[in-house]
mmCIF file of N, CA, C and O in Angstrom:
data_model
loop_
_atom_site.group_PDB
_atom_site.id
_atom_site.type_symbol
_atom_site.label_atom_id
_atom_site.label_comp_id
_atom_site.label_asym_id
_atom_site.label_seq_id
_atom_site.Cartn_x
_atom_site.Cartn_y
_atom_site.Cartn_z
ATOM 1 N N MET A 187 11.944 -8.023 11.038
ATOM 2 C CA MET A 187 12.177 -8.583 9.737
ATOM 3 C C MET A 187 11.838 -7.525 8.690
ATOM 4 O O MET A 187 10.878 -6.786 8.847
ATOM 5 N N LEU A 188 12.638 -7.480 7.637
ATOM 6 C CA LEU A 188 12.300 -6.691 6.465
ATOM 7 C C LEU A 188 12.066 -7.654 5.312
ATOM 8 O O LEU A 188 12.820 -8.612 5.132
ATOM 9 N N ALA A 189 11.004 -7.417 4.565
ATOM 10 C CA ALA A 189 10.670 -8.271 3.429
ATOM 11 C C ALA A 189 10.714 -7.435 2.160
ATOM 12 O O ALA A 189 10.258 -6.289 2.139
ATOM 13 N N PHE A 190 11.285 -8.023 1.101
ATOM 14 C CA PHE A 190 11.442 -7.340 -0.175
ATOM 15 C C PHE A 190 10.677 -8.106 -1.250
ATOM 16 O O PHE A 190 10.830 -9.315 -1.382
ATOM 17 N N ASP A 191 9.875 -7.370 -2.006
ATOM 18 C CA ASP A 191 9.129 -7.932 -3.131
ATOM 19 C C ASP A 191 9.804 -7.419 -4.400
ATOM 20 O O ASP A 191 9.598 -6.282 -4.818
ATOM 21 N N PHE A 192 10.637 -8.260 -4.983
ATOM 22 C CA PHE A 192 11.493 -7.873 -6.098
ATOM 23 C C PHE A 192 10.711 -7.712 -7.393
ATOM 24 O O PHE A 192 9.865 -8.538 -7.726
ATOM 25 N N GLY A 193 11.028 -6.667 -8.129
ATOM 26 C CA GLY A 193 10.502 -6.444 -9.467
ATOM 27 C C GLY A 193 11.554 -5.738 -10.293
ATOM 28 O O GLY A 193 12.501 -5.160 -9.748
ATOM 29 N N THR A 194 11.431 -5.769 -11.599
ATOM 30 C CA THR A 194 12.453 -5.150 -12.443
ATOM 31 C C THR A 194 12.389 -3.621 -12.420
ATOM 32 O O THR A 194 13.378 -2.964 -12.702
ATOM 33 N N ARG A 195 11.229 -3.046 -12.067
ATOM 34 C CA ARG A 195 11.094 -1.592 -11.995
ATOM 35 C C ARG A 195 10.919 -1.079 -10.569
ATOM 36 O O ARG A 195 11.261 0.062 -10.276
ATOM 37 N N GLN A 196 10.351 -1.915 -9.709
ATOM 38 C CA GLN A 196 10.082 -1.508 -8.329
ATOM 39 C C GLN A 196 10.385 -2.656 -7.379
ATOM 40 O O GLN A 196 10.220 -3.821 -7.737
ATOM 41 N N ILE A 197 10.782 -2.276 -6.176
ATOM 42 C CA ILE A 197 11.002 -3.259 -5.118
ATOM 43 C C ILE A 197 10.194 -2.787 -3.916
ATOM 44 O O ILE A 197 10.474 -1.732 -3.335
ATOM 45 N N GLY A 198 9.165 -3.546 -3.579
ATOM 46 C CA GLY A 198 8.353 -3.218 -2.424
ATOM 47 C C GLY A 198 9.036 -3.682 -1.149
ATOM 48 O O GLY A 198 9.673 -4.732 -1.127
ATOM 49 N N VAL A 199 8.916 -2.885 -0.102
ATOM 50 C CA VAL A 199 9.545 -3.220 1.178
ATOM 51 C C VAL A 199 8.486 -3.173 2.268
ATOM 52 O O VAL A 199 7.671 -2.241 2.317
ATOM 53 N N ALA A 200 8.501 -4.182 3.126
ATOM 54 C CA ALA A 200 7.573 -4.244 4.257
ATOM 55 C C ALA A 200 8.336 -4.656 5.503
ATOM 56 O O ALA A 200 9.367 -5.329 5.427
ATOM 57 N N SER A 201 7.821 -4.252 6.645
ATOM 58 C CA SER A 201 8.372 -4.731 7.917
ATOM 59 C C SER A 201 7.440 -5.816 8.432
ATOM 60 O O SER A 201 6.227 -5.742 8.260
ATOM 61 N N GLY A 202 8.025 -6.812 9.042
ATOM 62 C CA GLY A 202 7.235 -7.913 9.564
ATOM 63 C C GLY A 202 7.571 -8.200 11.011
ATOM 64 O O GLY A 202 8.681 -7.947 11.469
ATOM 65 N N GLN A 203 6.601 -8.731 11.724
ATOM 66 C CA GLN A 203 6.756 -9.103 13.125
ATOM 67 C C GLN A 203 6.344 -10.565 13.248
ATOM 68 O O GLN A 203 5.164 -10.896 13.096
ATOM 69 N N LYS A 204 7.341 -11.439 13.477
ATOM 70 C CA LYS A 204 7.044 -12.875 13.540
ATOM 71 C C LYS A 204 6.172 -13.237 14.737
ATOM 72 O O LYS A 204 5.274 -14.065 14.620
ATOM 73 N N LEU A 205 6.411 -12.615 15.864
ATOM 74 C CA LEU A 205 5.663 -12.946 17.075
ATOM 75 C C LEU A 205 4.170 -12.654 16.893
ATOM 76 O O LEU A 205 3.322 -13.476 17.237
ATOM 77 N N LEU A 206 3.854 -11.499 16.329
ATOM 78 C CA LEU A 206 2.462 -11.122 16.128
ATOM 79 C C LEU A 206 1.911 -11.563 14.775
ATOM 80 O O LEU A 206 0.717 -11.425 14.512
ATOM 81 N N LYS A 207 2.801 -12.066 13.919
ATOM 82 C CA LYS A 207 2.427 -12.513 12.564
ATOM 83 C C LYS A 207 1.747 -11.388 11.788
ATOM 84 O O LYS A 207 0.680 -11.557 11.208
ATOM 85 N N THR A 208 2.403 -10.217 11.800
ATOM 86 C CA THR A 208 1.884 -9.065 11.078
ATOM 87 C C THR A 208 2.939 -8.541 10.112
ATOM 88 O O THR A 208 4.130 -8.791 10.279
ATOM 89 N N ALA A 209 2.480 -7.807 9.115
ATOM 90 C CA ALA A 209 3.373 -7.136 8.174
ATOM 91 C C ALA A 209 2.761 -5.791 7.813
ATOM 92 O O ALA A 209 1.541 -5.650 7.752
ATOM 93 N N ASN A 210 3.629 -4.819 7.608
ATOM 94 C CA ASN A 210 3.191 -3.479 7.242
ATOM 95 C C ASN A 210 4.048 -2.946 6.111
ATOM 96 O O ASN A 210 5.283 -3.033 6.177
ATOM 97 N N PRO A 211 3.420 -2.391 5.083
ATOM 98 C CA PRO A 211 4.207 -1.835 3.985
ATOM 99 C C PRO A 211 5.017 -0.631 4.461
ATOM 100 O O PRO A 211 4.553 0.151 5.293
ATOM 101 N N LEU A 212 6.245 -0.516 3.954
ATOM 102 C CA LEU A 212 7.099 0.615 4.318
ATOM 103 C C LEU A 212 7.286 1.587 3.164
ATOM 104 O O LEU A 212 7.034 2.770 3.295
ATOM 105 N N THR A 213 7.776 1.061 2.047
ATOM 106 C CA THR A 213 8.132 1.927 0.938
ATOM 107 C C THR A 213 8.270 1.123 -0.344
ATOM 108 O O THR A 213 8.265 -0.104 -0.314
ATOM 109 N N ILE A 214 8.404 1.841 -1.425
ATOM 110 C CA ILE A 214 8.714 1.224 -2.714
ATOM 111 C C ILE A 214 9.984 1.878 -3.225
ATOM 112 O O ILE A 214 10.084 3.113 -3.255
ATOM 113 N N HIS A 215 10.964 1.072 -3.581
ATOM 114 C CA HIS A 215 12.219 1.577 -4.143
ATOM 115 C C HIS A 215 12.234 1.319 -5.635
ATOM 116 O O HIS A 215 11.819 0.253 -6.097
ATOM 117 N N ARG A 216 12.700 2.273 -6.361
ATOM 118 C CA ARG A 216 12.818 2.128 -7.809
ATOM 119 C C ARG A 216 14.027 1.264 -8.143
ATOM 120 O O ARG A 216 15.036 1.270 -7.437
ATOM 121 N N ALA A 217 13.888 0.522 -9.225
ATOM 122 C CA ALA A 217 14.985 -0.288 -9.744
ATOM 123 C C ALA A 217 15.094 0.011 -11.233
ATOM 124 O O ALA A 217 14.110 0.371 -11.883
ATOM 125 N N LYS A 218 16.274 -0.125 -11.764
ATOM 126 C CA LYS A 218 16.485 0.085 -13.192
ATOM 127 C C LYS A 218 16.875 -1.251 -13.802
ATOM 128 O O LYS A 218 17.950 -1.765 -13.529
ATOM 129 N N ASP A 219 15.953 -1.820 -14.572
ATOM 130 C CA ASP A 219 16.136 -3.140 -15.179
ATOM 131 C C ASP A 219 16.502 -4.185 -14.123
ATOM 132 O O ASP A 219 17.378 -5.009 -14.320
ATOM 133 N N GLY A 220 15.830 -4.106 -12.983
ATOM 134 C CA GLY A 220 16.031 -5.085 -11.924
ATOM 135 C C GLY A 220 17.203 -4.806 -11.017
ATOM 136 O O GLY A 220 17.472 -5.572 -10.095
ATOM 137 N N ILE A 221 17.898 -3.706 -11.220
ATOM 138 C CA ILE A 221 19.049 -3.386 -10.371
ATOM 139 C C ILE A 221 18.647 -2.258 -9.422
ATOM 140 O O ILE A 221 18.364 -1.139 -9.855
ATOM 141 N N PRO A 222 18.603 -2.562 -8.132
ATOM 142 C CA PRO A 222 18.187 -1.543 -7.167
ATOM 143 C C PRO A 222 19.314 -0.558 -6.874
ATOM 144 O O PRO A 222 20.473 -0.787 -7.221
ATOM 145 N N ASN A 223 18.959 0.519 -6.213
ATOM 146 C CA ASN A 223 19.954 1.436 -5.676
ATOM 147 C C ASN A 223 20.419 0.805 -4.358
ATOM 148 O O ASN A 223 19.752 0.917 -3.329
ATOM 149 N N TRP A 224 21.544 0.133 -4.416
ATOM 150 C CA TRP A 224 22.017 -0.642 -3.264
ATOM 151 C C TRP A 224 22.268 0.224 -2.037
ATOM 152 O O TRP A 224 22.039 -0.212 -0.908
ATOM 153 N N SER A 225 22.722 1.461 -2.230
ATOM 154 C CA SER A 225 22.982 2.314 -1.062
ATOM 155 C C SER A 225 21.681 2.675 -0.342
ATOM 156 O O SER A 225 21.656 2.764 0.885
ATOM 157 N N GLN A 226 20.583 2.863 -1.102
ATOM 158 C CA GLN A 226 19.283 3.125 -0.467
ATOM 159 C C GLN A 226 18.806 1.918 0.336
ATOM 160 O O GLN A 226 18.305 2.064 1.452
ATOM 161 N N LEU A 227 18.972 0.731 -0.240
ATOM 162 C CA LEU A 227 18.551 -0.475 0.480
ATOM 163 C C LEU A 227 19.422 -0.715 1.708
ATOM 164 O O LEU A 227 18.930 -1.124 2.760
ATOM 165 N N GLN A 228 20.718 -0.438 1.590
ATOM 166 C CA GLN A 228 21.612 -0.596 2.737
ATOM 167 C C GLN A 228 21.235 0.368 3.853
ATOM 168 O O GLN A 228 21.231 0.004 5.018
ATOM 169 N N LYS A 229 20.870 1.599 3.498
ATOM 170 C CA LYS A 229 20.442 2.571 4.506
ATOM 171 C C LYS A 229 19.182 2.098 5.220
ATOM 172 O O LYS A 229 19.068 2.205 6.444
ATOM 173 N N LEU A 230 18.256 1.541 4.463
ATOM 174 C CA LEU A 230 17.027 1.005 5.052
ATOM 175 C C LEU A 230 17.351 -0.105 6.055
ATOM 176 O O LEU A 230 16.819 -0.136 7.166
ATOM 177 N N ILE A 231 18.249 -0.994 5.679
ATOM 178 C CA ILE A 231 18.659 -2.088 6.576
ATOM 179 C C ILE A 231 19.381 -1.536 7.795
ATOM 180 O O ILE A 231 19.140 -1.969 8.931
ATOM 181 N N ASP A 232 20.268 -0.564 7.578
ATOM 182 C CA ASP A 232 20.983 0.046 8.713
ATOM 183 C C ASP A 232 20.020 0.736 9.676
ATOM 184 O O ASP A 232 20.181 0.657 10.887
ATOM 185 N N ASP A 233 19.007 1.432 9.128
ATOM 186 C CA ASP A 233 18.044 2.144 9.973
ATOM 187 C C ASP A 233 17.159 1.185 10.768
ATOM 188 O O ASP A 233 16.884 1.412 11.941
ATOM 189 N N TRP A 234 16.694 0.134 10.134
ATOM 190 C CA TRP A 234 15.762 -0.796 10.787
ATOM 191 C C TRP A 234 16.464 -1.879 11.596
ATOM 192 O O TRP A 234 15.880 -2.459 12.502
ATOM 193 N N MET A 235 17.692 -2.221 11.250
ATOM 194 C CA MET A 235 18.466 -3.281 11.919
ATOM 195 C C MET A 235 17.635 -4.560 12.109
ATOM 196 O O MET A 235 17.445 -5.035 13.242
ATOM 197 N N PRO A 236 17.112 -5.125 11.021
ATOM 198 C CA PRO A 236 16.259 -6.311 11.159
ATOM 199 C C PRO A 236 17.066 -7.532 11.584
ATOM 200 O O PRO A 236 18.269 -7.643 11.313
ATOM 201 N N ASP A 237 16.407 -8.444 12.280
ATOM 202 C CA ASP A 237 17.058 -9.698 12.636
ATOM 203 C C ASP A 237 17.002 -10.695 11.478
ATOM 204 O O ASP A 237 17.688 -11.714 11.498
ATOM 205 N N GLN A 238 16.202 -10.373 10.473
ATOM 206 C CA GLN A 238 16.046 -11.258 9.328
ATOM 207 C C GLN A 238 15.639 -10.429 8.111
ATOM 208 O O GLN A 238 14.909 -9.453 8.236
ATOM 209 N N VAL A 239 16.128 -10.829 6.943
ATOM 210 C CA VAL A 239 15.750 -10.200 5.679
ATOM 211 C C VAL A 239 15.179 -11.284 4.788
ATOM 212 O O VAL A 239 15.757 -12.359 4.647
ATOM 213 N N LEU A 240 14.024 -11.007 4.211
ATOM 214 C CA LEU A 240 13.342 -11.987 3.372
ATOM 215 C C LEU A 240 13.144 -11.385 1.985
ATOM 216 O O LEU A 240 12.746 -10.233 1.859
ATOM 217 N N VAL A 241 13.450 -12.161 0.952
ATOM 218 C CA VAL A 241 13.208 -11.744 -0.425
ATOM 219 C C VAL A 241 12.201 -12.722 -1.011
ATOM 220 O O VAL A 241 12.453 -13.926 -1.068
ATOM 221 N N GLY A 242 11.056 -12.191 -1.429
ATOM 222 C CA GLY A 242 10.012 -13.037 -1.999
ATOM 223 C C GLY A 242 10.390 -13.541 -3.381
ATOM 224 O O GLY A 242 11.029 -12.829 -4.163
ATOM 225 N N LEU A 243 10.024 -14.768 -3.673
ATOM 226 C CA LEU A 243 10.268 -15.357 -4.985
ATOM 227 C C LEU A 243 8.946 -15.478 -5.727
ATOM 228 O O LEU A 243 7.949 -15.909 -5.155
ATOM 229 N N THR A 244 8.948 -15.110 -6.986
ATOM 230 C CA THR A 244 7.724 -15.200 -7.794
ATOM 231 C C THR A 244 7.574 -16.623 -8.308
ATOM 232 O O THR A 244 8.421 -17.140 -9.019
ATOM 233 N N ILE A 245 6.498 -17.251 -7.913
ATOM 234 C CA ILE A 245 6.198 -18.623 -8.331
ATOM 235 C C ILE A 245 4.899 -18.579 -9.129
ATOM 236 O O ILE A 245 3.894 -18.029 -8.673
ATOM 237 N N ASP A 246 4.935 -19.146 -10.330
ATOM 238 C CA ASP A 246 3.742 -19.175 -11.178
ATOM 239 C C ASP A 246 2.703 -20.136 -10.603
ATOM 240 O O ASP A 246 3.000 -20.949 -9.722
ATOM 241 N N MET A 247 1.485 -20.040 -11.099
ATOM 242 C CA MET A 247 0.380 -20.863 -10.599
ATOM 243 C C MET A 247 0.662 -22.360 -10.732
ATOM 244 O O MET A 247 0.154 -23.161 -9.957
ATOM 245 N N ASN A 248 1.489 -22.755 -11.701
ATOM 246 C CA ASN A 248 1.809 -24.174 -11.876
ATOM 247 C C ASN A 248 2.980 -24.617 -11.010
ATOM 248 O O ASN A 248 3.444 -25.754 -11.107
ATOM 249 N N GLY A 249 3.495 -23.722 -10.155
ATOM 250 C CA GLY A 249 4.578 -24.074 -9.243
ATOM 251 C C GLY A 249 5.969 -23.827 -9.791
ATOM 252 O O GLY A 249 6.956 -24.011 -9.081
ATOM 253 N N SER A 250 6.078 -23.395 -11.046
ATOM 254 C CA SER A 250 7.390 -23.139 -11.628
ATOM 255 C C SER A 250 7.871 -21.734 -11.258
ATOM 256 O O SER A 250 7.084 -20.870 -10.878
ATOM 257 N N ALA A 251 9.167 -21.536 -11.381
ATOM 258 C CA ALA A 251 9.763 -20.240 -11.054
ATOM 259 C C ALA A 251 9.292 -19.185 -12.038
ATOM 260 O O ALA A 251 9.302 -19.398 -13.245
ATOM 261 N N GLY A 252 8.868 -18.045 -11.522
ATOM 262 C CA GLY A 252 8.438 -16.934 -12.361
ATOM 263 C C GLY A 252 9.619 -16.256 -13.030
ATOM 264 O O GLY A 252 10.785 -16.549 -12.730
ATOM 265 N N HIS A 253 9.336 -15.306 -13.917
ATOM 266 C CA HIS A 253 10.400 -14.677 -14.694
ATOM 267 C C HIS A 253 11.372 -13.862 -13.846
ATOM 268 O O HIS A 253 12.517 -13.685 -14.218
ATOM 269 N N CYS A 254 10.961 -13.376 -12.697
ATOM 270 C CA CYS A 254 11.849 -12.596 -11.828
ATOM 271 C C CYS A 254 12.533 -13.448 -10.758
ATOM 272 O O CYS A 254 13.371 -12.958 -10.020
ATOM 273 N N CYS A 255 12.184 -14.706 -10.684
ATOM 274 C CA CYS A 255 12.678 -15.574 -9.620
ATOM 275 C C CYS A 255 14.212 -15.656 -9.602
ATOM 276 O O CYS A 255 14.832 -15.512 -8.565
ATOM 277 N N LEU A 256 14.814 -15.893 -10.746
ATOM 278 C CA LEU A 256 16.270 -15.995 -10.811
ATOM 279 C C LEU A 256 16.937 -14.689 -10.421
ATOM 280 O O LEU A 256 17.945 -14.676 -9.709
ATOM 281 N N ARG A 257 16.383 -13.573 -10.868
ATOM 282 C CA ARG A 257 16.957 -12.275 -10.540
ATOM 283 C C ARG A 257 16.822 -11.991 -9.043
ATOM 284 O O ARG A 257 17.720 -11.418 -8.432
ATOM 285 N N ALA A 258 15.714 -12.381 -8.457
ATOM 286 C CA ALA A 258 15.512 -12.162 -7.023
ATOM 287 C C ALA A 258 16.493 -12.998 -6.206
ATOM 288 O O ALA A 258 17.009 -12.531 -5.187
ATOM 289 N N ARG A 259 16.765 -14.190 -6.666
ATOM 290 C CA ARG A 259 17.726 -15.041 -5.944
ATOM 291 C C ARG A 259 19.096 -14.451 -6.003
ATOM 292 O O ARG A 259 19.875 -14.475 -5.100
#
């Protein structure tokens, strides 16, 4: 699994293992106003060939969608 932590300036990437319930940070990709370099992300996916891709959603403490939630979706 590859997991992405979306941000308007940076996108954190981690690899995850469901069986062992572990995650390890891989890299941080730069984004420009929330727009990633899609070819870099595609290369990462091609290299890792994950069985699943997860994009984290920012949820505020009151349970409402955070400011980046819509962009991440």
